[in-house]
């Protein structure tokens, strides 16, 4: 479907529009990929889709706004240029969010080890309600701009024109994806894969499953926070983090399913495919017969079509069914 | 053996139920008891005893004196000296961020009234319920409020208010709609409602004419217009006004994005459509979050035009965002109230009662609603009938409610087209004012009415719900 | 077999809906209580009126209980799909929407801006279920292909696609955030003006209840009037009872047992002759039928609804009901429905109490005051203010407590309320030798 649109798009319209659809799709896809990565890492360790992911992303973005614009900590203490101060504060806020993830796992998820997965999913819905409400109280009446250094600057090269923040989104995503890929080859990463495969067997091998859970939730929360940042800056949402930010993560669901729930490369590919599909639909599928807001459901349509052909997504592991 | 154990369980459960009921029963009787032996014979515990009938709204005929105790039924306890006002607010739903400061305005207003002796000695209590912007909750919570309050201080949302409107009319309860939907001007609909402020479609007419004039002054002879909005009563009512204004002014609408700003979706397609149209003027009806997304998307592709939008579009936070410079260049904002920090008498009063609260322009809305309710209750007291129906009747006879220059005065007697509000305050974003700790709104017109808006004749709503 | 409730002498008695007398008596009492709840009868002693279940005669509570009944019906549908057949669906809101708008088109007013044929309830209510069931059958093939969490997300996609359709089909739905009027619950034989049975207006007590007056008249005063809310509640409660019987009965039928076999071991079930595709087909159709009915009832109950009503949060609410209650059990599902709607009200009353306590001072009040803010300049974790406030305002506190309750319940008892009920029951079964 995407290919068809691509071909048609290239044929009948200007280069600028086409390039615009690609750049927008890539930056949107990068955010989806970050969110999807978080989902997948949590899923691989705990076999659960965290419905609290969006709330954690919003909390992370809020913490960035709070650390960078209100406290100016720890960036302000270090001094240096403004962009560096902001970056240090933002990194610190992301780490703080990872700690929140750690705490959530310890308090609410750990006691559920061995319980039916849908009961755990339900616990994450409870977490979502609690975190979202508290975050919205922090955010209060008005949206909170993140105070980021990207500004409204645009980087232009030939037909390509991208906001600095969009370039940063793509670069940070690539770096994080590489880091995660490396992580899965490290000792803890291998332990996580073992845990995902079989919790009991992993325990028997001396792997602390509890610790793996904690690490997975911390990484997931940190990734959510990074996605939260990039979904709350110019041009996507210059006004910053608001009550809407928490719902952004639901838009990444098609990405994780498309790629396969338990596949890290799948999450990345799924994120970019969905981002591009949505972007192209937004630019080209404007015929009124589709109805208002059609581009918003294109990701779900793409997801359903793919699932009919490949029931476990593009890269997901097929569940071996035994009697 | 087992059967008897089960019976034990049964008894236990029944005991629990009985205990629960008993507890609640006493709670209810304590609230009902004082009103039972109240000063007037008309007072009954209608809300608790199913078999007693509601008090009829008869004005006290023994009243030769001005301050005889009024007739009351639900929500007013003359012995305890309290008046209860219900609030159907969206505090944790889609409009929570907007409604929270409005509720804060109410709370501060009544706290100050109570501190100064209340309404002829009666202290006002707010019974606030969170509807989460859900029609089902709205209907259920209205049911809870109608048996304990004298009137509804505000009811959030147009479809929500319409869903309880028939009940309001049959129960004879007054409500102030917290929406500026033009349909509230219809006398058939507003029998129990007190609309206030400038309707969305009039606001659109005012502002489109205003920015058209600005564009013409800067040398654009035939400006073109692009419009986009939320779906629903708010967005489409405003869009209807925009189209009427464009027709009257003879300007072309090059992009009609009515209802295309859908919450929860990527707004870049909307921004693309606006930039693609190449319009000179843009009119947006959304909220600050989605306005920020559309506007940011548009200026990212280098689009320049005069932008304006409905009242709720604006948030001072936009001046803290990277969009601040562009907004100061492009944006003309509006509201029917004067901004926080302006020097009208009403605003000074509001600022005094709000104390240290963080500044936003929406406390004013709470202040206006509370003030209207205050006047209605005073009038009802004066007429000697503070039953639910009595308050409604008193409110519908109010004329010239004055807000100390903060908002245009409101009247509820007369032809719908004569009493509808047609003024808009026009402001420009100002980062310097924001930096000084205000809301960054620089008022340039206190009460602007465009010729189109002034001559518009309502024959129902601009947009039919 | 007195005193030995678990000894069954025939297959028939083991399979009967209510095998023991205790159960029959208890269910009978429960139904009796359900009927009594809205009647607001009172016992007059001296000059005080005592109402045994008086707080439930309160119209606001009746609205809440009506919602419990409507969502109970819908949740029993999801319970068939998730609890019995083991297919997790987040698409329940979509099927409710289909039912609601079928009802709106068939029963809506004629000649208004939106489509409406003005047909009576006995046509639009079953039709709402049937159309939803048909749509459910269209979705079923996906479920044959896709499993587990994948299915959950696919059905979640259904909700978004449904919202898109409802938003754009304005002549049926009234459009996003605007909505339309829906037919009322009144029972008409055909398109007459006067309803045959009015559920949505106050009126005299139904003659059906005369026997109550005859039976308890000397002791209890029953009012001669009946409120709109009481009638609506009774109509919905009656429907709920019918649906409960059907749902309970389903578990004993061939189809119901096929569902359970599929849930427990699908391949084994297939080997034993339970066709995978056909059974899932039936599960989706049945579940959607219930959802359609519940959707139609919900909008008729509100009178006016917007397309955004049928969103993901509604679906999640149903999943919460089924899982908090205890998946796979009818009683658990009903308990879940009570939890989801009654608890927020109790929490609201609790925070009202907290506010009063803090404001009135005293020992508890001053301890609570440390954490509770009573004004803009008084710091605290939570606030008695509803507007802009330091800390959480009362409504936010209510939502947070509700979320914490969900988490707490599941950590404490992953089998849901039904699990807690089992524990309590087993404790009393072994009492006084329970351990």
Coordinates of N, CA, C and O in Angstrom, one line a residue, chain B residues 115-222:
Chain B
X115 N -16.9 35.8 53.1 CA -16.2 36.5 54.1 C -16.8 37.8 54.4 O -16.7 38.4 55.5
X116 N -17.5 38.4 53.4 CA -18.2 39.7 53.6 C -19.7 39.5 54.0 O -20.5 40.3 53.6
X117 N -20.0 38.4 54.6 CA -21.4 38.3 55.1 C -22.3 37.4 54.2 O -23.5 37.2 54.6
X118 N -21.8 36.9 53.1 CA -22.6 36.0 52.3 C -23.8 36.7 51.6 O -23.7 38.0 51.5
X119 N -24.8 36.0 51.2 CA -25.9 36.5 50.6 C -27.0 36.8 51.7 O -27.6 35.8 52.2
X120 N -27.0 38.0 52.2 CA -27.9 38.4 53.3 C -27.7 37.4 54.4 O -28.7 36.9 55.1
X121 N -26.5 37.1 54.7 CA -26.2 36.2 55.9 C -26.1 34.7 55.5 O -25.7 33.9 56.4
X122 N -26.5 34.4 54.3 CA -26.4 32.9 53.9 C -25.0 32.7 53.3 O -24.6 33.4 52.4
X123 N -24.4 31.6 53.8 CA -23.0 31.3 53.3 C -23.2 30.4 52.1 O -24.0 29.4 52.1
X124 N -22.4 30.6 51.0 CA -22.6 29.8 49.8 C -21.6 28.7 49.8 O -20.4 28.9 50.1
X125 N -22.1 27.5 49.5 CA -21.2 26.3 49.4 C -21.3 25.8 48.0 O -22.4 25.7 47.4
X126 N -20.1 25.5 47.4 CA -20.2 24.9 46.0 C -20.1 23.4 46.2 O -19.4 22.8 47.0
X127 N -21.0 22.7 45.4 CA -21.0 21.2 45.3 C -20.4 20.9 43.9 O -21.2 21.0 43.0
X128 N -19.1 20.6 43.9 CA -18.5 20.5 42.6 C -18.4 19.0 42.2 O -18.0 18.2 42.9
X129 N -18.8 18.7 41.0 CA -18.7 17.4 40.4 C -17.9 17.3 39.1 O -18.1 18.2 38.3
X130 N -17.1 16.4 39.0 CA -16.2 16.2 37.8 C -16.9 15.4 36.8 O -17.1 14.2 37.0
X131 N -17.2 15.9 35.6 CA -17.9 15.2 34.6 C -17.0 14.4 33.7 O -17.4 13.6 32.9
X132 N -15.7 14.8 33.7 CA -14.7 14.2 32.8 C -15.1 14.4 31.4 O -14.7 13.6 30.5
X133 N -15.9 15.4 31.1 CA -16.4 15.8 29.8 C -17.0 14.6 29.1 O -16.9 14.3 27.9
X134 N -17.8 13.8 29.9 CA -18.5 12.6 29.4 C -20.0 12.9 29.6 O -20.5 13.2 30.7
X135 N -20.8 12.6 28.5 CA -22.2 13.0 28.6 C -22.9 12.1 29.7 O -23.8 12.5 30.4
X136 N -22.5 10.8 29.7 CA -23.2 9.9 30.7 C -22.9 10.4 32.1 O -23.8 10.4 32.9
X137 N -21.7 10.7 32.4 CA -21.4 11.3 33.7 C -22.2 12.5 34.0 O -22.7 12.7 35.1
X138 N -22.2 13.4 33.0 CA -22.9 14.6 33.1 C -24.4 14.4 33.6 O -24.8 15.0 34.5
X139 N -25.0 13.5 32.9 CA -26.4 13.2 33.2 C -26.6 12.6 34.6 O -27.4 13.0 35.4
X140 N -25.7 11.7 34.9 CA -25.8 11.0 36.2 C -25.5 12.0 37.3 O -26.2 12.0 38.3
X141 N -24.5 12.8 37.2 CA -24.1 13.8 38.2 C -25.2 14.9 38.4 O -25.4 15.3 39.5
X142 N -25.8 15.2 37.3 CA -26.9 16.2 37.4 C -28.0 15.7 38.3 O -28.5 16.4 39.1
X143 N -28.3 14.4 38.1 CA -29.3 13.7 39.0 C -28.9 13.8 40.4 O -29.8 14.0 41.3
X144 N -27.6 13.7 40.7 CA -27.2 13.8 42.1 C -27.3 15.2 42.6 O -27.7 15.4 43.7
X145 N -27.0 16.2 41.8 CA -27.0 17.6 42.2 C -28.4 18.1 42.4 O -28.6 18.9 43.3
X146 N -29.3 17.7 41.5 CA -30.6 18.4 41.5 C -31.4 18.3 42.8 O -32.2 19.1 43.1
X147 N -31.0 17.2 43.6 CA -31.7 17.1 44.9 C -31.0 17.7 46.0 O -31.4 17.6 47.2
X148 N -29.9 18.4 45.7 CA -29.2 19.1 46.9 C -28.7 20.5 46.6 O -28.2 21.1 47.5
X149 N -29.0 21.0 45.4 CA -28.5 22.4 45.2 C -29.7 23.2 44.7 O -30.7 22.7 44.1
X150 N -29.5 24.6 44.8 CA -30.5 25.5 44.4 C -30.4 25.8 42.9 O -31.4 26.0 42.2
X151 N -29.2 25.7 42.4 CA -29.0 26.0 40.9 C -27.7 25.5 40.5 O -26.9 25.1 41.4
X152 N -27.4 25.4 39.2 CA -26.2 24.9 38.7 C -25.3 26.0 38.3 O -25.7 26.8 37.3
X153 N -24.2 26.2 38.9 CA -23.3 27.3 38.7 C -22.6 27.3 37.4 O -22.4 28.4 36.8
X154 N -22.3 26.2 36.9 CA -22.0 26.1 35.4 C -22.1 24.6 35.0 O -21.9 23.7 35.8
X155 N -22.3 24.5 33.7 CA -22.5 23.1 33.1 C -21.6 23.1 31.9 O -21.8 23.8 30.9
X156 N -20.6 22.3 31.9 CA -19.5 22.3 30.9 C -20.0 21.5 29.7 O -20.3 20.4 29.8
X157 N -19.8 22.1 28.5 CA -20.0 21.4 27.3 C -21.4 21.6 26.7 O -22.4 21.5 27.4
X158 N -21.5 21.8 25.3 CA -22.8 22.0 24.7 C -23.7 20.8 24.6 O -24.8 20.8 25.0
X159 N -23.2 19.7 24.0 CA -24.0 18.5 23.9 C -24.4 18.0 25.3 O -25.5 17.5 25.5
X160 N -23.4 18.2 26.2 CA -23.7 17.8 27.6 C -24.8 18.6 28.2 O -25.7 18.0 28.9
X161 N -24.8 19.9 28.0 CA -25.8 20.8 28.6 C -27.1 20.5 27.9 O -28.2 20.4 28.6
X162 N -27.1 20.2 26.6 CA -28.3 19.9 25.9 C -28.9 18.6 26.4 O -30.1 18.4 26.5
X163 N -28.1 17.7 26.8 CA -28.5 16.4 27.3 C -29.3 16.5 28.6 O -30.2 15.7 28.9
X164 N -29.0 17.6 29.4 CA -29.8 17.7 30.7 C -30.8 18.8 30.5 O -31.5 19.1 31.5
X165 N -30.9 19.5 29.3 CA -31.7 20.7 29.2 C -33.2 20.4 29.5 O -33.9 21.1 30.2
X166 N -33.7 19.2 28.9 CA -35.1 18.9 29.1 C -35.4 18.7 30.6 O -36.4 19.1 31.1
X167 N -34.4 18.0 31.3 CA -34.6 17.8 32.7 C -34.6 19.1 33.5 O -35.3 19.3 34.4
X168 N -33.7 20.0 33.1 CA -33.6 21.3 33.7 C -35.0 22.0 33.6 O -35.5 22.6 34.6
X169 N -35.6 21.9 32.5 CA -36.9 22.6 32.3 C -38.0 21.9 33.1 O -38.8 22.6 33.7
X170 N -38.0 20.6 33.1 CA -39.1 19.9 33.8 C -38.8 20.0 35.4 O -39.8 20.0 36.1
X171 N -37.6 20.1 35.8 CA -37.3 20.3 37.2 C -37.3 21.7 37.6 O -37.2 22.0 38.8
X172 N -37.3 22.7 36.7 CA -37.3 24.1 37.0 C -36.0 24.6 37.6 O -36.0 25.5 38.4
X173 N -34.9 24.0 37.2 CA -33.6 24.3 37.8 C -32.8 25.2 36.8 O -32.9 25.0 35.6
X174 N -32.1 26.2 37.4 CA -31.4 27.1 36.5 C -29.9 26.6 36.3 O -29.4 26.0 37.3
X175 N -29.4 26.8 35.2 CA -28.0 26.5 34.9 C -27.3 27.5 34.1 O -28.0 28.2 33.2
X176 N -26.0 27.7 34.3 CA -25.3 28.6 33.5 C -24.4 27.8 32.6 O -23.6 27.0 33.0
X177 N -24.7 27.8 31.2 CA -23.8 26.9 30.4 C -22.4 27.5 30.3 O -22.2 28.7 30.0
X178 N -21.4 26.6 30.5 CA -20.1 27.0 30.3 C -19.7 26.7 28.8 O -18.9 25.8 28.6
X179 N -20.3 27.3 27.9 CA -19.9 27.2 26.5 C -20.5 28.5 25.9 O -21.5 29.0 26.4
X180 N -19.9 28.9 24.8 CA -20.4 30.1 24.2 C -21.1 29.8 22.8 O -21.0 30.5 21.8
X181 N -21.8 28.7 22.8 CA -22.6 28.2 21.7 C -23.7 29.2 21.3 O -24.4 29.6 22.2
X182 N -23.8 29.5 20.0 CA -24.8 30.5 19.6 C -26.2 30.0 19.8 O -27.2 30.8 19.9
X183 N -26.4 28.7 19.9 CA -27.7 28.1 20.1 C -28.4 28.5 21.4 O -29.6 28.5 21.5
X184 N -27.6 29.0 22.3 CA -28.2 29.4 23.6 C -29.0 30.7 23.5 O -29.7 31.1 24.4
X185 N -28.9 31.4 22.4 CA -29.7 32.6 22.2 C -31.2 32.2 22.0 O -32.0 33.1 22.1
X186 N -31.5 31.0 21.6 CA -32.8 30.6 21.2 C -33.7 30.5 22.5 O -33.4 29.8 23.4
X187 N -34.8 31.3 22.6 CA -35.6 31.4 23.8 C -36.2 30.0 24.1 O -36.5 29.7 25.3
X188 N -36.4 29.2 23.1 CA -37.0 27.8 23.4 C -36.0 27.0 24.1 O -36.4 26.1 24.9
X189 N -34.7 27.2 23.8 CA -33.7 26.3 24.5 C -33.3 26.9 25.8 O -33.0 26.2 26.7
X190 N -33.2 28.3 25.9 CA -32.6 28.8 27.1 C -33.6 29.2 28.2 O -33.2 30.0 29.1
X191 N -34.7 28.5 28.2 CA -35.7 28.8 29.3 C -35.1 28.7 30.6 O -35.4 29.5 31.5
X192 N -34.2 27.8 30.8 CA -33.6 27.6 32.2 C -32.1 27.8 32.1 O -31.4 27.4 33.0
X193 N -31.6 28.5 31.1 CA -30.2 28.7 31.0 C -29.9 30.2 31.0 O -30.7 31.0 30.6
X194 N -28.7 30.5 31.5 CA -28.3 31.9 31.4 C -27.0 32.0 30.6 O -25.9 31.9 31.0
X195 N -27.2 32.2 29.2 CA -26.1 32.3 28.4 C -25.4 33.6 28.7 O -26.0 34.6 29.2
X196 N -24.1 33.6 28.5 CA -23.3 34.9 28.8 C -22.1 34.9 27.8 O -21.7 33.9 27.3
X197 N -21.6 36.1 27.7 CA -20.4 36.2 26.8 C -20.8 36.2 25.3 O -22.0 36.0 25.0
X198 N -19.8 36.4 24.5 CA -20.1 36.5 23.0 C -20.1 35.2 22.4 O -19.1 34.4 22.5
X199 N -21.2 34.8 21.7 CA -21.2 33.5 21.0 C -20.1 33.3 20.0 O -19.6 34.3 19.5
X200 N -19.7 32.0 19.9 CA -18.6 31.7 19.0 C -18.7 32.3 17.6 O -17.7 32.8 17.0
X201 N -19.9 32.3 17.0 CA -20.0 32.7 15.6 C -19.9 34.3 15.5 O -19.3 34.8 14.6
X202 N -20.4 35.0 16.5 CA -20.2 36.4 16.6 C -18.8 36.8 16.7 O -18.2 37.7 16.0
X203 N -18.1 36.1 17.6 CA -16.7 36.3 17.8 C -15.9 36.1 16.5 O -15.0 36.9 16.2
X204 N -16.3 35.1 15.7 CA -15.6 34.9 14.4 C -15.8 36.0 13.5 O -14.9 36.5 12.8
X205 N -17.1 36.5 13.4 CA -17.4 37.6 12.6 C -16.6 38.8 12.9 O -16.0 39.5 12.1
X206 N -16.5 39.1 14.2 CA -15.8 40.3 14.7 C -14.3 40.2 14.3 O -13.8 41.1 13.7
X207 N -13.7 39.0 14.6 CA -12.3 39.0 14.4 C -11.9 38.9 12.9 O -10.8 39.4 12.5
X208 N -12.7 38.2 12.1 CA -12.4 38.2 10.7 C -12.4 39.5 10.0 O -11.6 39.9 9.2
X209 N -13.4 40.3 10.4 CA -13.5 41.7 9.9 C -12.3 42.5 10.4 O -11.7 43.3 9.7
X210 N -11.9 42.2 11.7 CA -10.8 43.0 12.3 C -9.5 42.7 11.5 O -8.8 43.6 11.1
X211 N -9.2 41.4 11.3 CA -7.9 41.1 10.6 C -8.0 41.5 9.2 O -6.9 41.8 8.6
X212 N -9.2 41.5 8.6 CA -9.3 41.9 7.2 C -8.9 43.4 7.1 O -8.1 43.8 6.2
X213 N -9.4 44.2 8.0 CA -9.0 45.6 8.1 C -7.5 45.8 8.2 O -6.9 46.6 7.6
X214 N -6.9 45.0 9.1 CA -5.5 45.1 9.4 C -4.7 44.8 8.1 O -3.8 45.5 7.7
X215 N -5.2 43.7 7.4 CA -4.5 43.3 6.1 C -4.6 44.4 5.1 O -3.7 44.7 4.4
X216 N -5.8 45.0 5.0 CA -6.0 46.1 4.0 C -5.1 47.3 4.3 O -4.6 47.9 3.4
X217 N -4.9 47.6 5.6 CA -4.1 48.7 6.0 C -2.6 48.4 5.6 O -1.9 49.3 5.2
X218 N -2.2 47.1 5.6 CA -0.8 46.8 5.3 C -0.7 46.7 3.8 O 0.4 46.3 3.3
X219 N -1.8 46.9 3.0 CA -1.6 47.0 1.6 C -2.1 45.8 0.8 O -1.9 45.7 -0.4
X220 N -2.7 44.8 1.5 CA -3.3 43.7 0.7 C -4.7 44.1 0.3 O -5.6 44.2 1.2
X221 N -5.0 44.3 -0.9 CA -6.3 44.8 -1.3 C -7.4 43.7 -1.2 O -8.4 44.0 -0.7
X222 N -7.1 42.5 -1.7 CA -8.1 41.5 -1.6 C -7.6 40.3 -0.9 O -7.2 39.3 -1.4

